[in-house]
Amino acid sequence: MEADLLAKDAPGGLDSIFRPSSVAVVGASANPEKTGHTILKNILDGGFSGRVYPVNPSGGEILGLQAYQSLSCVPDRVDLAVIVVPAKAVPGVMEQAGEKGVGGAVIISGGFREVGNDGLEREVIEAARSFGIRVIGPNCQGVNYTASGLCASWPLITRRGGMAVISQSGTVGAALGEWAEDEGIGISAFVSLGNKADVNEIDLIDYFSHDPNTKVISLYIEGTRDGRRFMDVCRDALTRKPVVVLRPGRTEKGRKAAQSHTKSIAGSHMVFDAACRQVGVTRAATVEDLYDFSKALMFTSRHLASGGRGATPWSGDSGARRSYKLAILTSSGGSGIIATDVAQVCGVEVPDLTTATVERLRAALPPHCVVRNPLDLTGDTSAERYETAVTEIASAEGEDFDAFLLVFGDPIPRASEVVARLRGTLQDMASRSGRGPAPDIVACYIGGGAVGKDETTRMQAAGVAVFPTPERAVRAIGALAGRF
Amino acid sequence: MEADLLAKDAPGGLDSIFRPSSVAVVGASANPEKTGHTILKNILDGGFSGRVYPVNPSGGEILGLQAYQSLSCVPDRVDLAVIVVPAKAVPGVMEQAGEKGVGGAVIISGGFREVGNDGLEREVIEAARSFGIRVIGPNCQGVNYTASGLCASWPLITRRGGMAVISQSGTVGAALGEWAEDEGIGISAFVSLGNKADVNEIDLIDYFSHDPNTKVISLYIEGTRDGRRFMDVCRDALTRKPVVVLRPGRTEKGRKAAQSHTKSIAGSHMVFDAACRQVGVTRAATVEDLYDFSKALMFTSRHLASGGRGATPWSGDSGARRSYKLAILTSSGGSGIIATDVAQVCGVEVPDLTTATVERLRAALPPHCVVRNPLDLTGDTSAERYETAVTEIASAEGEDFDAFLLVFGDPIPRASEVVARLRGTLQDMASRSGRGPAPDIVACYIGGGAVGKDETTRMQAAGVAVFPTPERAVRAIGALAGRF
């Protein structure tokens, strides 16, 4: 309850954590094997533009910066304290932080409630609250907010993107960040929740739902302490952007393991799942889903174009499930079959083309193309052949596809240029027709070697989500269709 | 029927294709955008040690080699002809090949049965048979046999490994090859089946089941023309090595798409699936499964150690399903929960540790480790802590785990050294106890950044399969357990 009141009293409190002007790393270390070294190094390497103060009782110099012997010794205002000292020293640090007027603290150190030291954790949080300090953790992997260049976490992720990753598992969050960095799509934020002694996933969903750098909220949690508030905040957040959640513990053994990990009652998975479905939170079944669904939802223009809640398949309020029609175009016959299978399993329609559309396509394409849905452009296709086919289908009378899946199953040069242009064409057609948002384009690039990797990066830079297999692409389309 | 007789008459006929002393590329081109260029270049770049003859009506020089104006002009014996000329020219090439005593042909060119030119395809195959030439294709993406350095295909894959990929989709096969190359595990072969006018998947399963370089056979097919012989050959192959199959077309729409692609009757998916299960063929549900299952099965020592068929969970003959017990050790609590969930869903047991084992582990591990199954070694773990824990569990009275899943959820250096040593320890313990093969070790490396990538490569070089998410690792363990 106290956390709730505090959140209402100080709605901007989290800005101290994500948009600080100055950061102290309490427990900074010159030893490269220590977390206190990694954190300081990543803040510096991440390009944080504010002032950075290492704090270490030995003083001296760390990574080229003067280290102060205590937080109190820092000769400047400190907005954020990142704390990496042993648990028993944390209450003392919090006292100093309070006296210094620190606004936020990220406690990376473990040794609190997760090992039975509930009293120590309570002491730290009570001190923080008495000073109005918001706390992430303890026992966490830190925070990263790329727009501030603030990587007070690991691994080092610097690329700015639209995904805010909030995770009760440091590892799962780190994995998403790494994939996003590797693929060039980046993240807006990564927050490792740890013990959630003060700030929890609900506060953060609320915060990032208002964050202009965030386009999708990606959540890994093992439980939530206030299911009703969680759903209320998600319902509100969904009016602005999609929320995707992975919550393990669906089996009896998994639930018990979750209880051991977080020491909180995990609650019924079925109840949580049903509530998410009702509110419109997208439910991921795997870590790959969490990433893939977030990526697809982040890139779609249909959420904002349709005015947010209620008008999108995933907003969940509609009751009756609206149909969702997918056209599949591929250079790889096999991938087209796989995609069709998965679409059927996910409840995404792959309707036949009209006779008139088939005739138009036959006239526009080489005779060896297999004209149907899925449309097999065959292995000799150019990127331009996709453009011809999509344009013909999208402009045909009686065709109203919600999405086009383009499978590039060979090293097809210039695919990214064509896809970017095609996206513009579809948007123009949609705005001229006035029939609502343009259909989505989702791509799969598979078996394309170095060309494929390069083209994938380019396509995603142009705002089209690309997946490495037809199955993953179609599941992500299932998320766009509100099927998860 | 003719294909069957021929296969029996000339059981070694496929050696001309995979182990030729000399190769002619008929339709070789100096234009880098042409397939006839890519093929010649990949054969040269792949390090093929035999003689290579470009054939092109214009003669001249291609990629530094003298080009001959026709196959007949090549002043040497030719074992393998790789044919990239337009379809209508193929019968003539086949005549020349016959006169020259060529043993095998790979017809990459399309324009045959897949576009309705059944007569042309028949003509080519009849000519080939009259000369005793075995044919791969037509309309395919070529072949690669890494032990010969023969990449008459694309992309260029040169790393030698144990996976023989046989695929009716060039793209799916290429994807598996790429992943295996990227991860450093390599392939023994890639064969793109194309129209299967002569050599089909059955001939190739048989061939690679006897190939000493192949440890697992990975198959993508959309149908098989002789289900009974397919199962008979698989049953025999499984006495030597595992066979994994991905066959799409499980939905009505998918089945229709498959029929369009291969122009053959796909048959009932359920019947095929049930037959595979009965014979002991491992059934992949996705392209990722096909790769992951193949990798896990390739690295296990339990197949040969237990004398092949009948004694392994996946050989399928046992009738009653044997239990399969998994111990999960992790630095990431969340990944442990996810792994436990997936194991339960796959029918892999994650049994509790005995009280005595728990006590031994409590004595051997730091107090903040969460001692249960899954065993959470926590984020500060060293690689050595895994070794301590696995050794304690494996040597404990009353524990008889079939596999250990080691989840490395952070950049943990030296994990590969420890895992390699641990593998040896478990093998020693098993051979001393005489209780059968050692338990398998499977790893997941997630969120480990550059250290993770490096350690993944090293672990796989040491013969331990590593997966990028806990879900994929546990599904692969499900394949080891015979659950797919």
mmCIF file of C-alpha atoms in Angstrom, chain A residues 179-363:
data_model
loop_
_atom_site.group_PDB
_atom_site.id
_atom_site.type_symbol
_atom_site.label_atom_id
_atom_site.label_comp_id
_atom_site.label_asym_id
_atom_site.label_seq_id
_atom_site.Cartn_x
_atom_site.Cartn_y
_atom_site.Cartn_z
ATOM 1 C CA TRP A 179 18.890 -10.064 -29.701
ATOM 2 C CA ALA A 180 17.586 -6.541 -30.257
ATOM 3 C CA GLU A 181 21.141 -5.203 -30.327
ATOM 4 C CA ASP A 182 22.339 -7.960 -32.674
ATOM 5 C CA GLU A 183 19.447 -7.401 -35.065
ATOM 6 C CA GLY A 184 19.896 -3.652 -35.024
ATOM 7 C CA ILE A 185 16.443 -2.871 -33.621
ATOM 8 C CA GLY A 186 17.599 -1.829 -30.142
ATOM 9 C CA ILE A 187 15.591 -1.240 -26.973
ATOM 10 C CA SER A 188 14.197 1.795 -25.183
ATOM 11 C CA ALA A 189 14.791 0.285 -21.757
ATOM 12 C CA PHE A 190 15.665 -2.790 -19.751
ATOM 13 C CA VAL A 191 14.627 -3.002 -16.125
ATOM 14 C CA SER A 192 15.549 -6.009 -14.017
ATOM 15 C CA LEU A 193 12.881 -6.208 -11.326
ATOM 16 C CA GLY A 194 14.762 -8.280 -8.749
ATOM 17 C CA ASN A 195 12.857 -8.567 -5.448
ATOM 18 C CA LYS A 196 10.455 -5.721 -6.366
ATOM 19 C CA ALA A 197 10.699 -4.349 -2.825
ATOM 20 C CA ASP A 198 9.515 -0.919 -3.990
ATOM 21 C CA VAL A 199 9.071 -0.398 -7.732
ATOM 22 C CA ASN A 200 7.243 -3.277 -9.360
ATOM 23 C CA GLU A 201 6.105 -4.263 -12.836
ATOM 24 C CA ILE A 202 2.858 -2.298 -12.442
ATOM 25 C CA ASP A 203 4.668 0.995 -11.780
ATOM 26 C CA LEU A 204 6.908 0.324 -14.751
ATOM 27 C CA ILE A 205 4.138 -0.606 -17.194
ATOM 28 C CA ASP A 206 2.507 2.677 -16.233
ATOM 29 C CA TYR A 207 5.759 4.586 -16.620
ATOM 30 C CA PHE A 208 6.725 3.146 -19.998
ATOM 31 C CA SER A 209 3.182 3.437 -21.324
ATOM 32 C CA HIS A 210 3.786 7.204 -21.105
ATOM 33 C CA ASP A 211 7.396 7.057 -22.285
ATOM 34 C CA PRO A 212 7.707 8.591 -25.766
ATOM 35 C CA ASN A 213 10.685 6.362 -26.626
ATOM 36 C CA THR A 214 8.768 3.155 -25.959
ATOM 37 C CA LYS A 215 6.551 1.569 -28.602
ATOM 38 C CA VAL A 216 5.916 -1.807 -26.946
ATOM 39 C CA ILE A 217 6.186 -3.102 -23.375
ATOM 40 C CA SER A 218 7.726 -6.582 -23.062
ATOM 41 C CA LEU A 219 7.281 -8.212 -19.723
ATOM 42 C CA TYR A 220 8.633 -11.340 -18.064
ATOM 43 C CA ILE A 221 7.096 -11.906 -14.619
ATOM 44 C CA GLU A 222 6.644 -14.883 -12.355
ATOM 45 C CA GLY A 223 3.731 -13.346 -10.464
ATOM 46 C CA THR A 224 2.140 -10.035 -9.542
ATOM 47 C CA ARG A 225 1.104 -9.005 -6.050
ATOM 48 C CA ASP A 226 -1.969 -7.033 -7.088
ATOM 49 C CA GLY A 227 -3.688 -8.686 -10.014
ATOM 50 C CA ARG A 228 -6.502 -6.148 -10.173
ATOM 51 C CA ARG A 229 -4.206 -3.136 -10.353
ATOM 52 C CA PHE A 230 -1.999 -4.978 -12.836
ATOM 53 C CA MET A 231 -4.976 -5.427 -15.151
ATOM 54 C CA ASP A 232 -6.204 -1.849 -14.642
ATOM 55 C CA VAL A 233 -2.800 -0.405 -15.493
ATOM 56 C CA CYS A 234 -2.448 -2.709 -18.507
ATOM 57 C CA ARG A 235 -5.899 -1.728 -19.764
ATOM 58 C CA ASP A 236 -4.873 1.919 -19.612
ATOM 59 C CA ALA A 237 -1.428 1.274 -21.129
ATOM 60 C CA LEU A 238 -3.022 -0.609 -24.028
ATOM 61 C CA THR A 239 -4.774 2.552 -25.153
ATOM 62 C CA ARG A 240 -1.304 3.816 -26.037
ATOM 63 C CA LYS A 241 0.797 0.773 -26.933
ATOM 64 C CA PRO A 242 0.830 -3.032 -26.895
ATOM 65 C CA VAL A 243 1.892 -5.029 -23.840
ATOM 66 C CA VAL A 244 3.338 -8.554 -24.209
ATOM 67 C CA VAL A 245 3.822 -10.856 -21.226
ATOM 68 C CA LEU A 246 5.617 -14.133 -20.661
ATOM 69 C CA ARG A 247 4.697 -15.738 -17.392
ATOM 70 C CA PRO A 248 6.015 -19.256 -16.755
ATOM 71 C CA GLY A 249 4.678 -21.560 -14.072
ATOM 72 C CA ARG A 250 1.851 -23.053 -16.072
ATOM 73 C CA THR A 251 2.587 -26.567 -14.821
ATOM 74 C CA GLU A 252 2.529 -27.724 -11.207
ATOM 75 C CA LYS A 253 6.304 -28.294 -11.133
ATOM 76 C CA GLY A 254 6.945 -24.979 -12.878
ATOM 77 C CA ARG A 255 4.710 -23.148 -10.403
ATOM 78 C CA LYS A 256 6.621 -24.623 -7.470
ATOM 79 C CA ALA A 257 9.916 -23.594 -9.045
ATOM 80 C CA ALA A 258 8.546 -20.062 -9.500
ATOM 81 C CA GLN A 259 7.592 -19.928 -5.822
ATOM 82 C CA SER A 260 11.137 -20.913 -4.845
ATOM 83 C CA HIS A 261 12.565 -18.234 -7.099
ATOM 84 C CA THR A 262 10.477 -15.229 -6.157
ATOM 85 C CA LYS A 263 9.260 -16.261 -2.678
ATOM 86 C CA SER A 264 5.851 -14.887 -3.631
ATOM 87 C CA ILE A 265 2.636 -16.760 -4.182
ATOM 88 C CA ALA A 266 2.456 -17.178 -7.886
ATOM 89 C CA GLY A 267 -1.327 -17.375 -8.056
ATOM 90 C CA SER A 268 -3.299 -19.284 -10.631
ATOM 91 C CA HIS A 269 -1.793 -19.255 -14.079
ATOM 92 C CA MET A 270 -5.177 -19.873 -15.654
ATOM 93 C CA VAL A 271 -6.817 -16.910 -13.925
ATOM 94 C CA PHE A 272 -3.933 -14.619 -14.867
ATOM 95 C CA ASP A 273 -3.984 -15.875 -18.416
ATOM 96 C CA ALA A 274 -7.720 -15.385 -18.813
ATOM 97 C CA ALA A 275 -7.511 -11.874 -17.361
ATOM 98 C CA CYS A 276 -4.714 -10.956 -19.774
ATOM 99 C CA ARG A 277 -6.725 -12.258 -22.674
ATOM 100 C CA GLN A 278 -9.748 -10.241 -21.589
ATOM 101 C CA VAL A 279 -7.822 -7.007 -21.116
ATOM 102 C CA GLY A 280 -5.867 -7.426 -24.349
ATOM 103 C CA VAL A 281 -2.384 -8.210 -23.061
ATOM 104 C CA THR A 282 -0.588 -10.425 -25.604
ATOM 105 C CA ARG A 283 0.537 -13.678 -24.017
ATOM 106 C CA ALA A 284 3.867 -15.180 -25.115
ATOM 107 C CA ALA A 285 4.455 -18.892 -24.618
ATOM 108 C CA THR A 286 8.244 -18.823 -24.938
ATOM 109 C CA VAL A 287 11.161 -16.400 -24.666
ATOM 110 C CA GLU A 288 11.314 -16.336 -28.472
ATOM 111 C CA ASP A 289 7.610 -15.472 -28.596
ATOM 112 C CA LEU A 290 8.168 -12.610 -26.160
ATOM 113 C CA TYR A 291 10.781 -11.134 -28.453
ATOM 114 C CA ASP A 292 9.028 -11.935 -31.719
ATOM 115 C CA PHE A 293 5.597 -10.705 -30.655
ATOM 116 C CA SER A 294 7.097 -7.493 -29.270
ATOM 117 C CA LYS A 295 8.956 -6.894 -32.500
ATOM 118 C CA ALA A 296 5.904 -7.442 -34.699
ATOM 119 C CA LEU A 297 3.664 -5.289 -32.500
ATOM 120 C CA MET A 298 6.280 -2.555 -32.274
ATOM 121 C CA PHE A 299 6.478 -2.244 -36.033
ATOM 122 C CA THR A 300 2.788 -2.321 -36.866
ATOM 123 C CA SER A 301 1.148 0.966 -37.694
ATOM 124 C CA ARG A 302 -2.327 -0.391 -37.105
ATOM 125 C CA HIS A 303 -2.448 0.276 -33.373
ATOM 126 C CA LEU A 304 -2.163 4.054 -33.445
ATOM 127 C CA ALA A 305 -3.735 4.404 -36.869
ATOM 128 C CA SER A 306 -6.920 2.864 -35.562
ATOM 129 C CA GLY A 307 -7.087 5.056 -32.471
ATOM 130 C CA GLY A 308 -5.857 2.584 -29.914
ATOM 131 C CA ARG A 309 -8.052 0.461 -27.690
ATOM 132 C CA GLY A 310 -11.072 -1.288 -28.982
ATOM 133 C CA ALA A 311 -10.202 -0.923 -32.611
ATOM 134 C CA THR A 312 -7.301 -3.364 -32.756
ATOM 135 C CA PRO A 313 -7.508 -7.123 -32.674
ATOM 136 C CA TRP A 314 -5.313 -7.339 -29.596
ATOM 137 C CA SER A 315 -7.151 -4.841 -27.430
ATOM 138 C CA GLY A 316 -9.317 -7.704 -26.311
ATOM 139 C CA ASP A 317 -12.614 -5.928 -25.730
ATOM 140 C CA SER A 318 -14.345 -6.962 -28.881
ATOM 141 C CA GLY A 319 -15.799 -10.200 -27.555
ATOM 142 C CA ALA A 320 -16.372 -11.920 -30.866
ATOM 143 C CA ARG A 321 -13.094 -12.655 -32.596
ATOM 144 C CA ARG A 322 -12.664 -10.705 -35.757
ATOM 145 C CA SER A 323 -11.316 -12.565 -38.786
ATOM 146 C CA TYR A 324 -7.761 -11.811 -39.856
ATOM 147 C CA LYS A 325 -6.676 -12.525 -43.398
ATOM 148 C CA LEU A 326 -3.120 -13.277 -44.428
ATOM 149 C CA ALA A 327 -1.621 -13.391 -47.923
ATOM 150 C CA ILE A 328 1.615 -15.398 -48.156
ATOM 151 C CA LEU A 329 4.159 -14.685 -50.917
ATOM 152 C CA THR A 330 7.278 -16.801 -51.059
ATOM 153 C CA SER A 331 10.301 -17.769 -53.119
ATOM 154 C CA SER A 332 10.364 -21.057 -51.223
ATOM 155 C CA GLY A 333 7.479 -23.429 -51.800
ATOM 156 C CA GLY A 334 8.247 -25.374 -48.643
ATOM 157 C CA SER A 335 8.228 -22.272 -46.472
ATOM 158 C CA GLY A 336 4.849 -21.340 -47.922
ATOM 159 C CA ILE A 337 3.408 -24.688 -46.885
ATOM 160 C CA ILE A 338 4.872 -24.384 -43.390
ATOM 161 C CA ALA A 339 3.514 -20.841 -43.050
ATOM 162 C CA THR A 340 0.069 -21.975 -44.158
ATOM 163 C CA ASP A 341 0.048 -24.794 -41.613
ATOM 164 C CA VAL A 342 1.033 -22.508 -38.741
ATOM 165 C CA ALA A 343 -1.487 -19.855 -39.753
ATOM 166 C CA GLN A 344 -4.259 -22.423 -39.641
ATOM 167 C CA VAL A 345 -3.124 -23.617 -36.227
ATOM 168 C CA CYS A 346 -2.986 -20.010 -34.912
ATOM 169 C CA GLY A 347 -6.420 -19.110 -36.232
ATOM 170 C CA VAL A 348 -5.168 -16.780 -38.954
ATOM 171 C CA GLU A 349 -7.012 -17.194 -42.254
ATOM 172 C CA VAL A 350 -5.152 -17.854 -45.512
ATOM 173 C CA PRO A 351 -8.112 -17.329 -47.837
ATOM 174 C CA ASP A 352 -8.119 -18.244 -51.506
ATOM 175 C CA LEU A 353 -7.562 -15.431 -53.966
ATOM 176 C CA THR A 354 -10.558 -14.440 -56.082
ATOM 177 C CA THR A 355 -10.669 -15.735 -59.652
ATOM 178 C CA ALA A 356 -10.170 -12.179 -60.905
ATOM 179 C CA THR A 357 -7.043 -11.754 -58.741
ATOM 180 C CA VAL A 358 -5.647 -15.063 -59.953
ATOM 181 C CA GLU A 359 -6.111 -13.887 -63.538
ATOM 182 C CA ARG A 360 -4.433 -10.545 -62.854
ATOM 183 C CA LEU A 361 -1.488 -12.304 -61.222
ATOM 184 C CA ARG A 362 -1.177 -14.842 -64.040
ATOM 185 C CA ALA A 363 -0.929 -11.942 -66.468
#
